[in-house]
PDB file of C-alpha atoms and ligand atoms in Angstrom:
ATOM      1  CA  MET A   1     -74.851  32.809 -93.590  1.00 48.00           C
ATOM      2  CA  GLU A   2     -72.025  33.855 -95.932  1.00 48.00           C
ATOM      3  CA  GLN A   3     -73.757  37.206 -96.117  1.00 48.00           C
ATOM      4  CA  GLU A   4     -73.703  37.610 -92.369  1.00 52.00           C
ATOM      5  CA  TRP A   5     -70.094  36.562 -92.075  1.00 48.00           C
ATOM      6  CA  LYS A   6     -68.849  38.890 -94.804  1.00 50.00           C
ATOM      7  CA  ARG A   7     -70.090  41.934 -92.929  1.00 49.00           C
ATOM      8  CA  SER A   8     -66.749  42.080 -91.132  1.00 53.00           C
ATOM      9  CA  PRO A   9     -64.089  43.417 -93.541  1.00 52.00           C
ATOM     10  CA  ARG A  10     -61.270  42.035 -91.367  1.00 55.00           C
ATOM     11  CA  VAL A  11     -62.235  38.437 -92.034  1.00 55.00           C
ATOM     12  CA  ASP A  12     -63.235  38.920 -95.658  1.00 62.00           C
ATOM     13  CA  SER A  13     -59.874  37.753 -97.037  1.00 67.00           C
ATOM     14  CA  ALA A  14     -59.052  34.863 -99.374  1.00 70.00           C
ATOM     15  CA  PRO A  15     -57.896  32.508 -96.564  1.00 70.00           C
ATOM     16  CA  ALA A  16     -60.927  33.430 -94.482  1.00 68.00           C
ATOM     17  CA  ARG A  17     -63.284  32.689 -97.378  1.00 70.00           C
ATOM     18  CA  GLY A  18     -61.555  29.321 -97.884  1.00 71.00           C
ATOM     19  CA  LEU A  19     -61.989  28.537 -94.197  1.00 69.00           C
ATOM     20  CA  LEU A  20     -65.640  29.389 -94.368  1.00 70.00           C
ATOM     21  CA  ARG A  21     -66.243  27.233 -97.462  1.00 73.00           C
ATOM     22  CA  SER A  22     -64.519  24.217 -95.944  1.00 73.00           C
ATOM     23  CA  MET A  23     -66.459  24.336 -92.691  1.00 81.00           C
ATOM     24  CA  GLN A  24     -69.743  26.101 -93.294  1.00 80.00           C
ATOM     25  CA  SER A  25     -71.551  22.996 -94.519  1.00 85.00           C
ATOM     26  CA  ASP A  26     -70.988  21.540 -91.027  1.00 92.00           C
ATOM     27  CA  ILE A  27     -72.727  24.485 -89.373  1.00 94.00           C
ATOM     28  CA  GLU A  28     -76.492  24.290 -88.956  1.00 93.00           C
ATOM     29  CA  ARG A  29     -76.871  28.015 -88.233  1.00 94.00           C
ATOM     30  CA  VAL A  30     -74.870  31.000 -87.018  1.00 96.00           C
ATOM     31  CA  LEU A  31     -75.778  32.205 -83.530  1.00 97.00           C
ATOM     32  CA  PHE A  32     -73.399  35.152 -83.119  1.00 98.00           C
ATOM     33  CA  ASP A  33     -71.320  36.679 -85.891  1.00 96.00           C
ATOM     34  CA  GLU A  34     -68.096  38.597 -85.321  1.00 95.00           C
ATOM     35  CA  PRO A  35     -69.650  42.087 -84.976  1.00 97.00           C
ATOM     36  CA  ALA A  36     -72.227  40.763 -82.478  1.00 98.00           C
ATOM     37  CA  ILE A  37     -69.492  39.089 -80.404  1.00 98.00           C
ATOM     38  CA  HIS A  38     -67.330  42.228 -80.389  1.00 97.00           C
ATOM     39  CA  LYS A  39     -70.242  44.457 -79.429  1.00 98.00           C
ATOM     40  CA  ARG A  40     -70.991  42.233 -76.449  1.00 98.00           C
ATOM     41  CA  LEU A  41     -67.288  42.133 -75.478  1.00 98.00           C
ATOM     42  CA  ASP A  42     -67.261  45.968 -75.388  1.00 98.00           C
ATOM     43  CA  GLU A  43     -70.099  45.864 -72.851  1.00 98.00           C
ATOM     44  CA  MET A  44     -68.567  43.079 -70.719  1.00 98.00           C
ATOM     45  CA  ALA A  45     -65.143  44.752 -70.686  1.00 98.00           C
ATOM     46  CA  ALA A  46     -66.665  48.077 -69.601  1.00 98.00           C
ATOM     47  CA  GLN A  47     -68.416  46.334 -66.708  1.00 98.00           C
ATOM     48  CA  ILE A  48     -65.293  44.421 -65.635  1.00 98.00           C
ATOM     49  CA  THR A  49     -63.166  47.579 -65.879  1.00 98.00           C
ATOM     50  CA  ALA A  50     -65.585  49.469 -63.641  1.00 98.00           C
ATOM     51  CA  ASP A  51     -65.743  46.598 -61.120  1.00 98.00           C
ATOM     52  CA  TYR A  52     -61.965  46.066 -60.824  1.00 97.00           C
ATOM     53  CA  ARG A  53     -60.651  49.622 -60.931  1.00 96.00           C
ATOM     54  CA  GLY A  54     -58.007  50.073 -58.207  1.00 94.00           C
ATOM     55  CA  ARG A  55     -57.824  46.325 -57.456  1.00 93.00           C
ATOM     56  CA  GLU A  56     -55.262  43.581 -58.088  1.00 87.00           C
ATOM     57  CA  LEU A  57     -56.835  41.747 -60.994  1.00 95.00           C
ATOM     58  CA  THR A  58     -55.517  38.299 -61.921  1.00 95.00           C
ATOM     59  CA  VAL A  59     -57.257  36.638 -64.848  1.00 96.00           C
ATOM     60  CA  ILE A  60     -57.176  32.847 -65.033  1.00 95.00           C
ATOM     61  CA  ALA A  61     -58.153  31.650 -68.492  1.00 96.00           C
ATOM     62  CA  VAL A  62     -59.238  28.052 -68.941  1.00 94.00           C
ATOM     63  CA  LEU A  63     -57.634  26.885 -72.188  1.00 89.00           C
ATOM     64  CA  SER A  64     -57.997  26.102 -75.057  1.00 87.00           C
ATOM     65  CA  GLY A  65     -61.557  27.239 -75.765  1.00 92.00           C
ATOM     66  CA  THR A  66     -61.033  30.707 -74.237  1.00 96.00           C
ATOM     67  CA  LEU A  67     -58.092  31.667 -76.440  1.00 95.00           C
ATOM     68  CA  MET A  68     -59.964  34.068 -78.739  1.00 97.00           C
ATOM     69  CA  PHE A  69     -62.393  35.253 -76.073  1.00 98.00           C
ATOM     70  CA  THR A  70     -59.659  36.055 -73.525  1.00 98.00           C
ATOM     71  CA  SER A  71     -57.460  37.790 -76.039  1.00 97.00           C
ATOM     72  CA  ASP A  72     -60.289  39.974 -77.396  1.00 98.00           C
ATOM     73  CA  LEU A  73     -61.739  40.698 -73.931  1.00 98.00           C
ATOM     74  CA  LEU A  74     -58.496  41.606 -72.160  1.00 98.00           C
ATOM     75  CA  ARG A  75     -57.459  44.042 -74.890  1.00 97.00           C
ATOM     76  CA  ARG A  76     -60.608  45.980 -74.033  1.00 98.00           C
ATOM     77  CA  ILE A  77     -59.782  46.230 -70.312  1.00 98.00           C
ATOM     78  CA  PRO A  78     -57.471  49.212 -69.656  1.00 97.00           C
ATOM     79  CA  LEU A  79     -56.324  48.088 -66.182  1.00 96.00           C
ATOM     80  CA  PRO A  80     -53.019  46.676 -64.946  1.00 95.00           C
ATOM     81  CA  LEU A  81     -53.681  42.934 -64.684  1.00 95.00           C
ATOM     82  CA  LYS A  82     -51.960  39.564 -64.659  1.00 95.00           C
ATOM     83  CA  LEU A  83     -52.883  36.673 -66.917  1.00 94.00           C
ATOM     84  CA  ASP A  84     -52.457  33.007 -66.075  1.00 92.00           C
ATOM     85  CA  CYS A  85     -53.726  30.069 -68.088  1.00 92.00           C
ATOM     86  CA  LEU A  86     -54.948  26.645 -67.057  1.00 90.00           C
ATOM     87  CA  SER A  87     -55.448  23.648 -69.290  1.00 87.00           C
ATOM     88  CA  ALA A  88     -58.520  21.669 -68.277  1.00 81.00           C
ATOM     89  CA  VAL A  89     -60.002  18.756 -70.191  1.00 73.00           C
ATOM     90  CA  SER A  90     -63.341  17.118 -69.487  1.00 73.00           C
ATOM     91  CA  TYR A  91     -64.523  15.918 -72.894  1.00 64.00           C
ATOM     92  CA  HIS A  92     -61.796  13.453 -73.846  1.00 57.00           C
ATOM     93  CA  GLY A  93     -62.658  13.474 -77.567  1.00 60.00           C
ATOM     94  CA  SER A  94     -66.446  13.449 -77.664  1.00 63.00           C
ATOM     95  CA  ALA A  95     -69.414  15.809 -77.464  1.00 66.00           C
ATOM     96  CA  GLN A  96     -70.360  14.565 -73.988  1.00 68.00           C
ATOM     97  CA  THR A  97     -68.511  15.670 -70.891  1.00 67.00           C
ATOM     98  CA  SER A  98     -67.033  12.795 -68.937  1.00 67.00           C
ATOM     99  CA  GLY A  99     -67.557  14.688 -65.687  1.00 71.00           C
ATOM    100  CA  GLN A 100     -63.937  14.028 -64.831  1.00 77.00           C
ATOM    101  CA  VAL A 101     -61.857  17.208 -65.128  1.00 79.00           C
ATOM    102  CA  ILE A 102     -58.125  16.798 -65.655  1.00 77.00           C
ATOM    103  CA  PHE A 103     -55.682  19.714 -65.254  1.00 79.00           C
ATOM    104  CA  LYS A 104     -52.645  19.383 -67.471  1.00 72.00           C
ATOM    105  CA  ASP A 105     -50.589  21.947 -65.530  1.00 68.00           C
ATOM    106  CA  ALA A 106     -48.095  20.850 -62.926  1.00 62.00           C
ATOM    107  CA  ASP A 107     -48.421  24.099 -60.944  1.00 69.00           C
ATOM    108  CA  PHE A 108     -51.519  26.116 -60.221  1.00 70.00           C
ATOM    109  CA  PRO A 109     -51.055  29.923 -60.587  1.00 73.00           C
ATOM    110  CA  ASP A 110     -50.111  31.764 -57.378  1.00 77.00           C
ATOM    111  CA  VAL A 111     -53.091  34.012 -56.679  1.00 81.00           C
ATOM    112  CA  ALA A 112     -52.623  34.660 -52.946  1.00 83.00           C
ATOM    113  CA  GLY A 113     -54.091  38.050 -51.987  1.00 83.00           C
ATOM    114  CA  GLY A 114     -55.299  38.869 -55.501  1.00 88.00           C
ATOM    115  CA  ASP A 115     -58.739  39.388 -57.010  1.00 95.00           C
ATOM    116  CA  VAL A 116     -59.218  36.474 -59.358  1.00 95.00           C
ATOM    117  CA  LEU A 117     -61.395  36.415 -62.450  1.00 97.00           C
ATOM    118  CA  ILE A 118     -61.805  32.945 -63.941  1.00 96.00           C
ATOM    119  CA  VAL A 119     -62.558  33.117 -67.660  1.00 97.00           C
ATOM    120  CA  ASP A 120     -64.120  30.155 -69.459  1.00 97.00           C
ATOM    121  CA  ASP A 121     -65.628  29.760 -72.900  1.00 97.00           C
ATOM    122  CA  ILE A 122     -68.897  28.017 -72.077  1.00 97.00           C
ATOM    123  CA  LEU A 123     -70.777  26.878 -69.003  1.00 96.00           C
ATOM    124  CA  ASP A 124     -72.442  23.549 -69.641  1.00 95.00           C
ATOM    125  CA  THR A 125     -72.671  20.967 -66.830  1.00 94.00           C
ATOM    126  CA  GLY A 126     -70.553  23.106 -64.474  1.00 94.00           C
ATOM    127  CA  HIS A 127     -67.944  20.379 -63.822  1.00 93.00           C
ATOM    128  CA  THR A 128     -65.013  22.374 -65.224  1.00 92.00           C
ATOM    129  CA  LEU A 129     -65.683  25.615 -63.362  1.00 94.00           C
ATOM    130  CA  ALA A 130     -66.500  23.760 -60.134  1.00 93.00           C
ATOM    131  CA  ALA A 131     -63.139  21.971 -60.371  1.00 92.00           C
ATOM    132  CA  VAL A 132     -61.276  25.258 -61.001  1.00 91.00           C
ATOM    133  CA  ARG A 133     -63.104  26.921 -58.113  1.00 90.00           C
ATOM    134  CA  GLU A 134     -62.214  24.028 -55.783  1.00 88.00           C
ATOM    135  CA  LYS A 135     -58.555  24.321 -56.749  1.00 85.00           C
ATOM    136  CA  LEU A 136     -58.702  28.033 -55.900  1.00 83.00           C
ATOM    137  CA  GLU A 137     -60.260  27.495 -52.495  1.00 78.00           C
ATOM    138  CA  THR A 138     -56.893  26.694 -50.956  1.00 81.00           C
ATOM    139  CA  ALA A 139     -55.108  29.532 -52.792  1.00 81.00           C
ATOM    140  CA  LYS A 140     -56.096  32.337 -50.372  1.00 84.00           C
ATOM    141  CA  SER A 141     -57.124  34.784 -53.055  1.00 88.00           C
ATOM    142  CA  ARG A 142     -59.012  37.915 -51.954  1.00 91.00           C
ATOM    143  CA  SER A 143     -61.985  37.325 -54.237  1.00 93.00           C
ATOM    144  CA  VAL A 144     -63.005  34.938 -57.006  1.00 94.00           C
ATOM    145  CA  ARG A 145     -65.438  35.750 -59.807  1.00 96.00           C
ATOM    146  CA  VAL A 146     -66.411  33.826 -62.909  1.00 97.00           C
ATOM    147  CA  CYS A 147     -66.762  35.158 -66.454  1.00 98.00           C
ATOM    148  CA  VAL A 148     -68.104  33.019 -69.315  1.00 98.00           C
ATOM    149  CA  LEU A 149     -68.745  33.884 -72.936  1.00 98.00           C
ATOM    150  CA  LEU A 150     -71.654  31.455 -73.220  1.00 98.00           C
ATOM    151  CA  SER A 151     -73.985  29.875 -70.709  1.00 98.00           C
ATOM    152  CA  LYS A 152     -76.334  27.044 -71.673  1.00 97.00           C
ATOM    153  CA  ARG A 153     -79.865  27.205 -70.284  1.00 96.00           C
ATOM    154  CA  LYS A 154     -80.116  23.827 -68.605  1.00 94.00           C
ATOM    155  CA  GLU A 155     -79.978  22.050 -65.304  1.00 92.00           C
ATOM    156  CA  ARG A 156     -76.371  21.675 -64.175  1.00 92.00           C
ATOM    157  CA  ALA A 157     -74.558  18.837 -62.436  1.00 90.00           C
ATOM    158  CA  ARG A 158     -72.627  21.406 -60.369  1.00 91.00           C
ATOM    159  CA  GLU A 159     -73.970  24.763 -59.243  1.00 91.00           C
ATOM    160  CA  ILE A 160     -72.151  27.689 -60.852  1.00 92.00           C
ATOM    161  CA  ASP A 161     -73.507  31.222 -60.984  1.00 94.00           C
ATOM    162  CA  PRO A 162     -71.225  33.321 -63.228  1.00 97.00           C
ATOM    163  CA  ASP A 163     -70.750  37.018 -62.458  1.00 98.00           C
ATOM    164  CA  TYR A 164     -70.342  37.913 -66.145  1.00 98.00           C
ATOM    165  CA  ILE A 165     -72.126  36.138 -69.016  1.00 98.00           C
ATOM    166  CA  GLY A 166     -71.685  37.046 -72.682  1.00 98.00           C
ATOM    167  CA  PHE A 167     -74.702  35.239 -74.108  1.00 98.00           C
ATOM    168  CA  GLU A 168     -77.213  32.718 -72.832  1.00 98.00           C
ATOM    169  CA  ILE A 169     -77.930  29.937 -75.332  1.00 98.00           C
ATOM    170  CA  GLU A 170     -80.139  26.870 -75.587  1.00 97.00           C
ATOM    171  CA  ASP A 171     -78.712  23.437 -74.809  1.00 96.00           C
ATOM    172  CA  GLU A 172     -77.112  22.816 -78.229  1.00 96.00           C
ATOM    173  CA  PHE A 173     -73.563  21.972 -79.229  1.00 96.00           C
ATOM    174  CA  VAL A 174     -71.821  25.067 -80.590  1.00 97.00           C
ATOM    175  CA  VAL A 175     -68.443  25.622 -82.230  1.00 97.00           C
ATOM    176  CA  GLY A 176     -66.280  28.492 -83.448  1.00 96.00           C
ATOM    177  CA  TYR A 177     -64.523  31.495 -81.905  1.00 97.00           C
ATOM    178  CA  GLY A 178     -62.359  29.123 -79.850  1.00 97.00           C
ATOM    179  CA  LEU A 179     -64.945  26.411 -79.236  1.00 97.00           C
ATOM    180  CA  ASP A 180     -64.209  23.034 -80.742  1.00 94.00           C
ATOM    181  CA  PHE A 181     -65.633  19.686 -81.650  1.00 94.00           C
ATOM    182  CA  MET A 182     -62.787  17.158 -81.476  1.00 91.00           C
ATOM    183  CA  GLU A 183     -60.314  20.089 -81.683  1.00 90.00           C
ATOM    184  CA  ARG A 184     -61.806  21.370 -84.969  1.00 93.00           C
ATOM    185  CA  TYR A 185     -63.662  24.603 -85.804  1.00 95.00           C
ATOM    186  CA  ARG A 186     -61.850  26.774 -83.229  1.00 95.00           C
ATOM    187  CA  ASN A 187     -60.740  29.188 -85.964  1.00 93.00           C
ATOM    188  CA  LEU A 188     -64.231  29.987 -87.246  1.00 94.00           C
ATOM    189  CA  PRO A 189     -64.739  33.715 -86.539  1.00 93.00           C
ATOM    190  CA  TYR A 190     -68.375  33.246 -85.523  1.00 96.00           C
ATOM    191  CA  ILE A 191     -70.239  30.972 -83.081  1.00 97.00           C
ATOM    192  CA  GLY A 192     -72.565  28.470 -84.711  1.00 97.00           C
ATOM    193  CA  VAL A 193     -74.552  25.339 -83.956  1.00 97.00           C
ATOM    194  CA  LEU A 194     -72.888  22.174 -85.267  1.00 95.00           C
ATOM    195  CA  ARG A 195     -75.070  19.873 -87.388  1.00 94.00           C
ATOM    196  CA  LYS A 196     -76.477  17.239 -85.055  1.00 92.00           C
ATOM    197  CA  GLU A 197     -75.509  14.253 -87.231  1.00 91.00           C
ATOM    198  CA  LEU A 198     -71.807  15.206 -86.977  1.00 91.00           C
ATOM    199  CA  LEU A 199     -71.966  14.742 -83.206  1.00 89.00           C
ATOM    200  CA  GLN A 200     -72.841  11.058 -83.702  1.00 84.00           C
ATOM    201  CA  GLN A 201     -69.668  10.355 -85.708  1.00 69.00           C
ATOM    202  CA  PRO A 202     -67.392   7.616 -84.413  1.00 57.00           C
ATOM    203  CA  ILE A 203     -64.323   9.066 -82.692  1.00 48.00           C
ATOM    204  CA  ARG A 204     -61.219   8.865 -84.867  1.00 45.00           C
TER     205      ARG A 204
HETATM  206  P1  IMP B   1     -68.777  21.788 -68.359  1.00 54.94           P
HETATM  207  O1  IMP B   1     -67.610  21.287 -67.542  1.00 54.94           O
HETATM  208  O2  IMP B   1     -69.728  20.692 -68.732  1.00 54.94           O
HETATM  209  O3  IMP B   1     -69.457  23.014 -67.810  1.00 54.94           O
HETATM  210  O4  IMP B   1     -68.204  22.167 -69.764  1.00 54.94           O
HETATM  211  C1  IMP B   1     -67.282  23.131 -69.921  1.00 54.94           C
HETATM  212  C2  IMP B   1     -66.345  22.806 -71.063  1.00 54.94           C
HETATM  213  O5  IMP B   1     -66.897  21.856 -71.976  1.00 54.94           O
HETATM  214  C3  IMP B   1     -66.155  24.066 -71.836  1.00 54.94           C
HETATM  215  O6  IMP B   1     -65.055  24.801 -71.328  1.00 54.94           O
HETATM  216  C4  IMP B   1     -65.938  23.562 -73.234  1.00 54.94           C
HETATM  217  O7  IMP B   1     -64.588  23.294 -73.466  1.00 54.94           O
HETATM  218  C5  IMP B   1     -66.737  22.278 -73.310  1.00 54.94           C
HETATM  219  N1  IMP B   1     -68.073  22.474 -73.917  1.00 54.94           N
HETATM  220  C6  IMP B   1     -69.293  22.443 -73.306  1.00 54.94           C
HETATM  221  N2  IMP B   1     -70.290  22.677 -74.158  1.00 54.94           N
HETATM  222  C7  IMP B   1     -69.703  22.871 -75.367  1.00 54.94           C
HETATM  223  C8  IMP B   1     -70.218  23.165 -76.682  1.00 54.94           C
HETATM  224  O8  IMP B   1     -71.432  23.332 -76.932  1.00 54.94           O
HETATM  225  N3  IMP B   1     -69.285  23.284 -77.660  1.00 54.94           N
HETATM  226  C9  IMP B   1     -67.948  23.155 -77.450  1.00 54.94           C
HETATM  227  N4  IMP B   1     -67.421  22.875 -76.253  1.00 54.94           N
HETATM  228  C10 IMP B   1     -68.298  22.740 -75.209  1.00 54.94           C
HETATM  229 MG1   MG B   2     -63.454  22.030 -75.410  1.00 54.94          MG
END
């Protein structure tokens, strides 16, 4: 795995190597390394750019998991656009979604008349994106599309059919590149499967 990770010269620095050493024993295997993620982002950004040329694009990023994804994706989209962020929580400190989605923001972004692209890190049960979509229903936007970096192959509690998907993955718990387990691992530059026994840990 270290081999794979070192392929990117940008992350092959002393702090990055320290980060890797301290967390890599928790990772069962790497699914997508940094070059693979960036290659896929080039393709997604090209598609989004073609689809939204000449339109009023407003991106709504669902924080915190989309931080890296949104920042890397939007810098590849050469269109005038607006960015708004939403903070949604459904996990409440475990590896199982509670199904109850809480928005931390007092105000929802004003998207009236605009073409909205919701960006989320991973589609799992569908609760989060369904809740965001419901909030947008009253906002009178011109169009709403959904973009996710990862989509788990599984049956969902809520039906969501994203317009843009980075990678489809099996139903496993993954971390890195913004994705967390109990707020950790977000700063790993790759996406990897967390060792199963760590998911059973008591919540501190
Ligand atoms: P959903 O509401 O069940 O679709 O889950 C969406 C949210 O749960 C995502 O935005 C993530 O924050 C979190 N999530 C779901 N699966 C994973 C995972 O495998 N790793 C890390 N976070 C996840
Ligand atoms: Mg999360």
